[in-house]
Amino acid sequence: MSKAQLSIRGEDLELPVIEGSEGEVGIDISRLRGGTGAVTLDAGYGNTGSCQSGITFIDGEKGILRYRGYAIEDLAEKASFEEVIHLLLWGELPTQGQLDDLNQKLGEYAVLDDGIKGFLKSLPKTAHPMSLLASAYTALETFYDSEGDSEEDVLRVLAGTATLSAYIYRHCKGLDFIDPRSDLDFAGNFLHMSFGKVGEEPNLNPAVQEAINKLLILHADHEQNCSASTVRMVGSAKASLYMSIAAGVGALSGPLHGGANQAVLEMLTAVQEDGGDLEKYVNMAKDKSSGFRLMGFGHRVYKNFDPRAKILKAACDEVLESLGLDDPLLDIAKKLEAVALEDEFFVKRRLYPNVDFYSGIIYRALSIPTNMFTVMFALGRVSGWIAQWKEMRNDPAFRIHRPRQIYIGETARAIQPISERG
Ligand code: SDX
């Protein structure tokens, strides 16, 4: 194993260097503080690996994304979301028998305790669906007497996310709930529970079902992103899977993360209502004082095209054509991309469209309301969060996550009586 040499305050320390299966190199600093008294500082963790993982590989320079070695382009084209669930959670694409078994279990665990319906109905219809979803996971746990980390809990959180998402959609619309069916796949159940008619047989559009399947795969996992790291952080305290996933939903809701897909649609609509003045918005995004960012653009890891954005851009045309729809916002998005990619500000900072830039166009075409877009992101991502949580909990090096800091506040001082303060 190669070593890194460190000299600090007269202390010399050799640190082991870890090399991953794709040639990535990491300095193991677990002996740093003991050996030198120093800790590292890395605002936003841009240079800090939190774990060694075998789930997802991203090469941000080349725009490569693979789940357990399979290219995202292949999985999006050739796999079902259920196959990707099996791949992420249990490490391999399933045999037909394993897939049949998973489908049977997903159908069984999609049925949730009826009490969750009353809980959701007790919450305001005007609440943001991500707030309702985060609340629903912690409420769901109260209906089951478990440690919250069994395979049963994994299946319930996984399958139950489709049920909760559909119930939340219908609650916000003031519609009665439709229960899951065991004869529909994950995407089909979500669509039927969301858009079906109470008491009627499912009436699913295969093109819509295929689009949802692809969207779920593209959003399934993305290594140590903000929400997956949050799920790991909370899970490292041996908190339940329900609590860990609820925390992940909270992180994903932020507009810098999963909430960006809703913000992109709102931005494109603003451009449209503003007469399509693309230059105005690109110039605003370049002006730091504006506080405006080109939502759906830029990424901490991708300094090239986000491969998911490429797939989604093509899928926009396919879905709109198959549904016989035309969406002026897609034209605006494509023109905005073209203008930005020609602009030195974006080129210099290597800012490209990310997964959130085009996804909203498809959700809109599928009649999903804008404020449900990030719930749709969570619907796919819950599989990755669970895979990351399981890997963390099963890691032989498992320990609670507890970062250090550099204190820059007041040094020791005595308390003054209040009469002498001020
Ligand atoms: C997701 O991590 C993941 O993997 C996330 C995700 C996943 O699958 O889990 O891929 C999903 O969250 C995608 C990102 C969705 N967010 C957005 O689209 C929001 C808009 N993008 C940005 O806010 C930003 O690009 C981030 C949050 C995505 C990344 O932020 P970084 O890595 O902290 O980058 P930064 O803010 O330091 O920006 C570097 C420079 C800055 O300018 P300078 O200080 O160098 O002059 O680029 C500028 C930024 O001002 N910049 C942008 C910009 N993004 C970065 N300027 C205008 N518009 C933007 N979108």
Coordinates of C-alpha atoms in Angstrom, one line a residue, residues 27-417:
I27 CA -5.6 9.3 2.0
D28 CA -6.8 7.5 5.1
I29 CA -6.5 10.2 7.8
S30 CA -8.0 8.1 10.7
R31 CA -4.6 8.4 12.6
L32 CA -4.2 12.1 11.8
R33 CA -5.4 13.7 15.0
G34 CA -3.8 11.1 17.2
G35 CA -0.5 11.5 15.4
T36 CA -0.4 15.3 15.1
G37 CA -3.3 16.8 17.1
A38 CA -4.6 18.3 13.8
V39 CA -7.9 17.8 12.0
T40 CA -8.8 18.6 8.4
L41 CA -11.1 21.3 7.2
D42 CA -13.1 20.9 4.0
A43 CA -16.1 23.3 3.6
G44 CA -18.9 21.3 1.8
Y45 CA -16.8 18.1 1.9
G46 CA -15.7 18.6 -1.7
N47 CA -12.4 16.8 -1.0
T48 CA -13.5 14.4 1.7
G49 CA -14.6 10.8 1.3
S50 CA -17.0 9.7 4.0
C51 CA -16.8 6.0 3.3
Q52 CA -15.7 3.2 0.9
S53 CA -18.7 2.1 -1.1
G54 CA -19.4 -0.5 -3.7
I55 CA -22.8 0.8 -4.8
T56 CA -22.4 3.7 -7.3
F57 CA -19.5 5.0 -9.3
I58 CA -19.4 8.5 -10.8
D59 CA -16.6 9.9 -13.0
G60 CA -17.5 13.6 -13.0
E61 CA -14.8 14.5 -15.5
K62 CA -16.0 12.0 -18.1
G63 CA -19.7 12.1 -17.2
I64 CA -19.8 8.4 -16.2
L65 CA -22.5 6.9 -13.8
R66 CA -22.7 3.2 -13.0
Y67 CA -24.8 1.3 -10.4
R68 CA -22.7 -1.7 -9.3
G69 CA -20.7 -1.6 -12.6
Y70 CA -23.7 -1.3 -14.9
A71 CA -23.8 1.9 -17.0
I72 CA -26.8 4.2 -16.3
E73 CA -27.5 4.3 -20.1
D74 CA -27.9 0.5 -20.2
L75 CA -30.0 0.3 -17.1
A76 CA -32.4 3.1 -18.2
E77 CA -32.8 1.4 -21.6
K78 CA -32.9 -2.3 -20.7
A79 CA -33.9 -2.8 -17.0
S80 CA -37.0 -2.4 -14.9
F81 CA -36.9 -0.3 -11.7
E82 CA -37.5 -3.5 -9.7
E83 CA -34.4 -5.0 -11.3
V84 CA -32.4 -1.9 -10.3
I85 CA -33.8 -2.0 -6.8
H86 CA -32.5 -5.6 -6.5
L87 CA -29.2 -4.5 -8.0
L88 CA -28.7 -1.6 -5.6
L89 CA -29.9 -3.3 -2.4
W90 CA -28.6 -6.9 -2.9
G91 CA -25.7 -6.3 -5.3
E92 CA -26.7 -8.1 -8.4
L93 CA -29.4 -7.9 -11.1
P94 CA -32.0 -10.5 -10.1
T95 CA -32.8 -13.9 -11.8
Q96 CA -36.4 -14.3 -12.9
G97 CA -37.1 -16.1 -9.7
Q98 CA -35.6 -13.4 -7.5
L99 CA -37.5 -10.8 -9.5
D100 CA -40.8 -12.6 -9.1
D101 CA -40.1 -12.9 -5.3
L102 CA -39.3 -9.2 -5.0
N103 CA -42.4 -8.2 -7.0
Q104 CA -44.5 -10.3 -4.7
K105 CA -43.0 -8.7 -1.6
L106 CA -43.3 -5.2 -3.0
G107 CA -47.0 -5.8 -3.7
E108 CA -47.5 -7.1 -0.2
Y109 CA -45.6 -4.3 1.6
A110 CA -47.2 -1.5 -0.4
V111 CA -50.3 -2.1 1.7
L112 CA -49.8 0.2 4.7
D113 CA -51.6 0.4 8.0
D114 CA -54.9 2.2 7.5
G115 CA -54.0 4.6 10.3
I116 CA -51.5 6.4 8.0
K117 CA -54.5 7.6 5.9
G118 CA -56.1 9.4 8.9
F119 CA -52.7 10.9 9.8
L120 CA -52.2 12.3 6.3
K121 CA -55.8 13.6 6.2
S122 CA -55.1 15.4 9.5
L123 CA -52.5 17.6 7.7
P124 CA -53.2 20.7 5.6
K125 CA -53.9 20.0 1.9
T126 CA -51.8 23.1 1.2
A127 CA -48.7 21.7 2.8
H128 CA -45.7 21.0 0.5
P129 CA -45.8 17.3 -0.5
M130 CA -42.1 16.9 0.7
S131 CA -43.1 18.1 4.2
L132 CA -46.0 15.6 4.1
L133 CA -43.6 12.8 2.9
A134 CA -41.0 13.5 5.6
S135 CA -43.8 13.5 8.3
A136 CA -45.3 10.3 6.8
Y137 CA -42.2 8.2 7.3
T138 CA -41.9 9.0 11.0
A139 CA -45.6 8.5 11.4
L140 CA -45.5 5.2 9.5
E141 CA -43.0 3.8 12.0
T142 CA -45.5 4.3 14.9
F143 CA -47.9 1.8 13.4
Y144 CA -45.4 -1.1 13.5
D145 CA -43.7 -2.7 16.5
S146 CA -40.2 -3.1 15.2
E147 CA -36.6 -1.9 15.7
G148 CA -37.0 -0.2 12.3
D149 CA -34.0 -1.9 10.7
S150 CA -35.3 -5.3 9.6
E151 CA -35.8 -6.6 6.0
E152 CA -39.5 -6.2 6.6
D153 CA -38.9 -2.5 7.4
V154 CA -36.7 -2.2 4.2
L155 CA -39.5 -3.6 2.1
R156 CA -42.2 -1.5 3.8
V157 CA -40.2 1.8 3.3
L158 CA -39.4 0.8 -0.2
A159 CA -42.8 -0.2 -1.4
G160 CA -44.6 2.1 1.0
T161 CA -43.0 5.2 -0.6
A162 CA -45.1 4.6 -3.7
T163 CA -48.3 4.4 -1.6
L164 CA -47.4 7.4 0.6
S165 CA -46.5 9.5 -2.5
A166 CA -49.8 8.6 -4.2
Y167 CA -51.8 9.2 -1.0
I168 CA -50.1 12.6 -0.6
Y169 CA -50.9 13.6 -4.2
R170 CA -54.6 12.7 -3.7
H171 CA -54.8 14.3 -0.3
C172 CA -53.5 17.6 -1.7
K173 CA -56.1 17.2 -4.5
G174 CA -58.9 16.5 -2.0
L175 CA -59.5 13.0 -3.6
D176 CA -60.2 9.7 -1.8
F177 CA -57.3 7.3 -1.6
I178 CA -56.9 4.3 -3.9
D179 CA -55.1 1.3 -2.3
P180 CA -52.2 -0.5 -4.0
R181 CA -52.8 -3.7 -6.0
S182 CA -50.6 -6.8 -6.1
D183 CA -51.1 -7.2 -9.9
L184 CA -49.3 -3.9 -10.8
D185 CA -45.6 -3.2 -10.9
F186 CA -44.0 -0.3 -8.9
A187 CA -44.6 2.4 -11.5
G188 CA -48.0 1.1 -12.4
N189 CA -49.2 1.0 -8.8
F190 CA -48.0 4.5 -8.2
L191 CA -49.8 5.7 -11.3
H192 CA -53.0 3.8 -10.5
M193 CA -53.1 5.0 -6.9
S194 CA -52.4 8.6 -8.0
F195 CA -54.5 9.0 -11.1
G196 CA -56.9 6.1 -11.1
K197 CA -60.7 6.4 -10.4
V198 CA -62.0 5.0 -7.1
G199 CA -63.7 1.6 -7.7
E200 CA -62.5 1.3 -11.3
E201 CA -60.0 -1.0 -12.9
P202 CA -56.5 0.5 -13.7
N203 CA -56.4 2.3 -17.0
L204 CA -52.6 2.8 -17.5
N205 CA -50.8 4.3 -20.5
P206 CA -47.8 2.1 -21.3
A207 CA -45.8 5.1 -22.6
V208 CA -46.4 6.9 -19.3
Q209 CA -45.5 3.7 -17.3
E210 CA -42.3 3.3 -19.3
A211 CA -41.4 7.0 -18.7
I212 CA -41.9 6.7 -14.9
N213 CA -39.8 3.4 -14.9
K214 CA -37.0 5.3 -16.6
L215 CA -37.2 8.3 -14.3
L216 CA -37.1 6.1 -11.2
I217 CA -34.0 4.3 -12.5
L218 CA -32.3 7.6 -13.3
H219 CA -33.0 9.0 -9.8
A220 CA -32.3 5.8 -7.9
D221 CA -28.8 6.5 -6.5
H222 CA -25.9 8.9 -6.8
E223 CA -23.3 7.8 -4.2
Q224 CA -22.6 10.3 -1.4
N225 CA -24.9 13.2 -2.4
C226 CA -26.4 15.4 0.3
S227 CA -29.5 13.3 1.1
A228 CA -27.7 10.0 1.0
S229 CA -25.0 11.3 3.3
T230 CA -27.8 12.5 5.6
V231 CA -29.4 9.1 5.6
R232 CA -26.0 7.6 6.5
M233 CA -25.4 10.2 9.2
V234 CA -28.7 9.6 10.9
G235 CA -28.5 5.8 10.5
S236 CA -25.0 5.8 12.0
A237 CA -26.5 6.6 15.4
K238 CA -28.5 3.3 15.0
A239 CA -31.7 5.4 14.4
S240 CA -34.4 3.5 12.6
L241 CA -34.6 3.3 8.8
Y242 CA -37.9 5.3 9.0
M243 CA -36.1 8.2 10.9
S244 CA -33.1 8.0 8.6
I245 CA -35.2 8.2 5.4
A246 CA -37.3 11.0 6.8
A247 CA -34.1 13.0 7.3
G248 CA -33.0 12.2 3.8
V249 CA -36.3 13.6 2.5
G250 CA -35.6 16.8 4.4
A251 CA -32.2 17.1 2.7
L252 CA -33.5 16.3 -0.7
S253 CA -36.2 19.0 -0.4
G254 CA -33.7 21.8 -0.6
P255 CA -33.6 23.8 -3.9
L256 CA -29.8 23.2 -4.2
H257 CA -30.5 19.5 -4.2
G258 CA -33.7 17.6 -5.2
G259 CA -35.9 20.7 -4.9
A260 CA -34.1 22.0 -8.0
N261 CA -36.5 20.1 -10.3
Q262 CA -39.4 22.2 -9.1
A263 CA -37.3 25.3 -9.2
V264 CA -36.3 24.6 -12.9
L265 CA -40.0 24.5 -14.0
E266 CA -40.7 27.7 -12.1
M267 CA -37.7 29.3 -13.8
L268 CA -38.7 28.2 -17.3
T269 CA -42.2 29.4 -16.6
A270 CA -40.8 32.8 -15.5
V271 CA -38.7 33.0 -18.7
Q272 CA -41.8 32.2 -20.8
E273 CA -43.9 34.8 -19.0
D274 CA -41.1 37.3 -19.4
G275 CA -41.3 37.0 -23.2
G276 CA -38.6 34.3 -23.5
D277 CA -35.8 36.8 -22.7
L278 CA -33.1 34.1 -22.3
E279 CA -30.1 36.6 -22.2
K280 CA -31.8 38.4 -19.2
Y281 CA -31.8 35.2 -17.1
V282 CA -28.4 34.0 -18.2
N283 CA -27.0 37.5 -17.3
M284 CA -28.9 37.4 -13.9
A285 CA -27.3 34.0 -13.2
K286 CA -23.8 35.5 -13.9
D287 CA -24.5 38.4 -11.6
K288 CA -23.7 37.2 -8.0
S289 CA -25.6 40.2 -6.5
S290 CA -28.8 39.0 -8.2
G291 CA -29.0 35.9 -5.9
F292 CA -30.4 34.1 -9.0
R293 CA -28.9 30.8 -10.2
L294 CA -29.7 28.9 -13.4
M295 CA -31.5 26.1 -11.7
G296 CA -30.8 22.6 -13.0
F297 CA -27.3 23.8 -14.0
G298 CA -24.0 22.9 -12.3
H299 CA -23.0 20.0 -10.1
R300 CA -20.4 19.3 -7.4
V301 CA -19.2 16.2 -9.1
Y302 CA -20.0 16.4 -12.8
K303 CA -17.7 18.9 -14.6
N304 CA -19.0 17.5 -17.8
F305 CA -22.5 16.6 -18.9
D306 CA -24.6 14.8 -16.3
P307 CA -25.3 11.5 -18.2
R308 CA -28.8 11.5 -16.7
A309 CA -29.5 14.9 -18.2
K310 CA -28.5 13.6 -21.7
I311 CA -30.9 10.7 -21.3
L312 CA -33.7 12.9 -19.9
K313 CA -33.3 15.5 -22.7
A314 CA -33.9 12.7 -25.3
A315 CA -36.7 11.3 -23.2
C316 CA -38.5 14.6 -23.3
D317 CA -38.9 14.5 -27.0
E318 CA -39.9 10.8 -26.9
V319 CA -42.6 11.2 -24.1
L320 CA -44.1 14.4 -25.6
E321 CA -44.3 12.7 -29.1
S322 CA -45.8 9.5 -27.7
L323 CA -48.4 11.5 -25.8
G324 CA -49.0 13.9 -28.7
L325 CA -48.0 16.9 -26.6
D326 CA -46.0 20.0 -27.4
D327 CA -44.5 22.0 -24.5
P328 CA -43.0 25.4 -25.2
L329 CA -41.0 25.1 -22.0
L330 CA -39.0 22.4 -23.6
D331 CA -37.9 24.7 -26.4
I332 CA -37.1 27.3 -23.8
A333 CA -35.0 24.8 -21.8
K334 CA -33.1 23.7 -24.9
K335 CA -32.4 27.3 -26.0
L336 CA -31.3 28.2 -22.4
E337 CA -28.9 25.3 -22.4
A338 CA -27.5 26.3 -25.8
V339 CA -27.0 29.9 -24.7
A340 CA -25.4 29.0 -21.4
L341 CA -23.0 26.4 -22.9
E342 CA -21.7 29.1 -25.3
D343 CA -21.2 31.5 -22.4
E344 CA -17.7 31.9 -20.9
F345 CA -19.0 32.2 -17.4
F346 CA -20.6 28.7 -17.6
V347 CA -17.8 27.2 -19.7
K348 CA -15.1 28.4 -17.3
R349 CA -16.9 27.0 -14.3
R350 CA -17.8 23.8 -16.2
L351 CA -21.5 24.2 -15.5
Y352 CA -23.7 21.8 -17.4
P353 CA -27.3 20.7 -17.2
N354 CA -27.8 18.2 -14.3
V355 CA -30.5 15.6 -13.7
D356 CA -33.0 18.3 -12.6
F357 CA -32.9 20.4 -15.8
Y358 CA -35.1 18.3 -18.0
S359 CA -36.9 16.0 -15.6
G360 CA -39.7 18.5 -14.8
I361 CA -40.7 18.7 -18.5
I362 CA -41.4 15.0 -18.4
Y363 CA -43.2 15.1 -15.0
R364 CA -45.4 17.9 -16.4
A365 CA -46.2 15.9 -19.5
L366 CA -47.3 13.0 -17.2
S367 CA -49.7 15.4 -15.4
I368 CA -47.7 15.5 -12.2
P369 CA -48.0 18.8 -10.5
T370 CA -44.9 20.9 -10.0
N371 CA -44.9 20.7 -6.2
M372 CA -44.8 16.9 -6.5
F373 CA -41.6 16.8 -8.7
T374 CA -39.3 16.4 -5.7
V375 CA -41.5 13.6 -4.3
M376 CA -41.0 11.9 -7.6
F377 CA -37.2 12.3 -7.1
A378 CA -37.6 10.7 -3.7
L379 CA -39.7 7.9 -5.1
G380 CA -36.7 6.7 -7.1
R381 CA -34.0 7.7 -4.6
V382 CA -35.5 5.8 -1.7
S383 CA -33.9 2.7 -3.2
G384 CA -30.5 4.3 -3.2
W385 CA -30.9 5.7 0.3
I386 CA -31.8 2.2 1.6
A387 CA -28.8 0.6 -0.2
Q388 CA -26.5 3.2 1.3
W389 CA -28.0 2.8 4.7
K390 CA -27.7 -1.0 4.6
E391 CA -24.0 -0.7 3.4
M392 CA -23.2 1.7 6.2
R393 CA -24.9 -0.5 8.9
N394 CA -23.2 -3.7 7.6
D395 CA -19.7 -2.0 7.3
P396 CA -17.2 -3.8 9.7
A397 CA -15.7 -0.3 10.3
F398 CA -19.2 1.0 11.4
R399 CA -19.1 3.8 13.9
I400 CA -21.3 6.8 14.7
H401 CA -20.6 9.8 12.4
R402 CA -19.2 12.6 14.5
P403 CA -17.1 15.2 12.6
R404 CA -14.7 17.5 14.4
Q405 CA -14.3 21.4 14.1
I406 CA -11.9 24.2 14.4
Y407 CA -13.2 26.5 17.2
I408 CA -12.9 30.3 16.3
G409 CA -15.1 31.7 19.1
E410 CA -14.4 33.6 22.3
T411 CA -11.6 32.1 24.6
A412 CA -12.3 31.4 28.3
R413 CA -13.9 34.4 30.2
A414 CA -15.7 34.9 33.5
I415 CA -19.5 35.7 33.8
Q416 CA -20.2 39.3 34.7
P417 CA -23.2 40.1 36.9

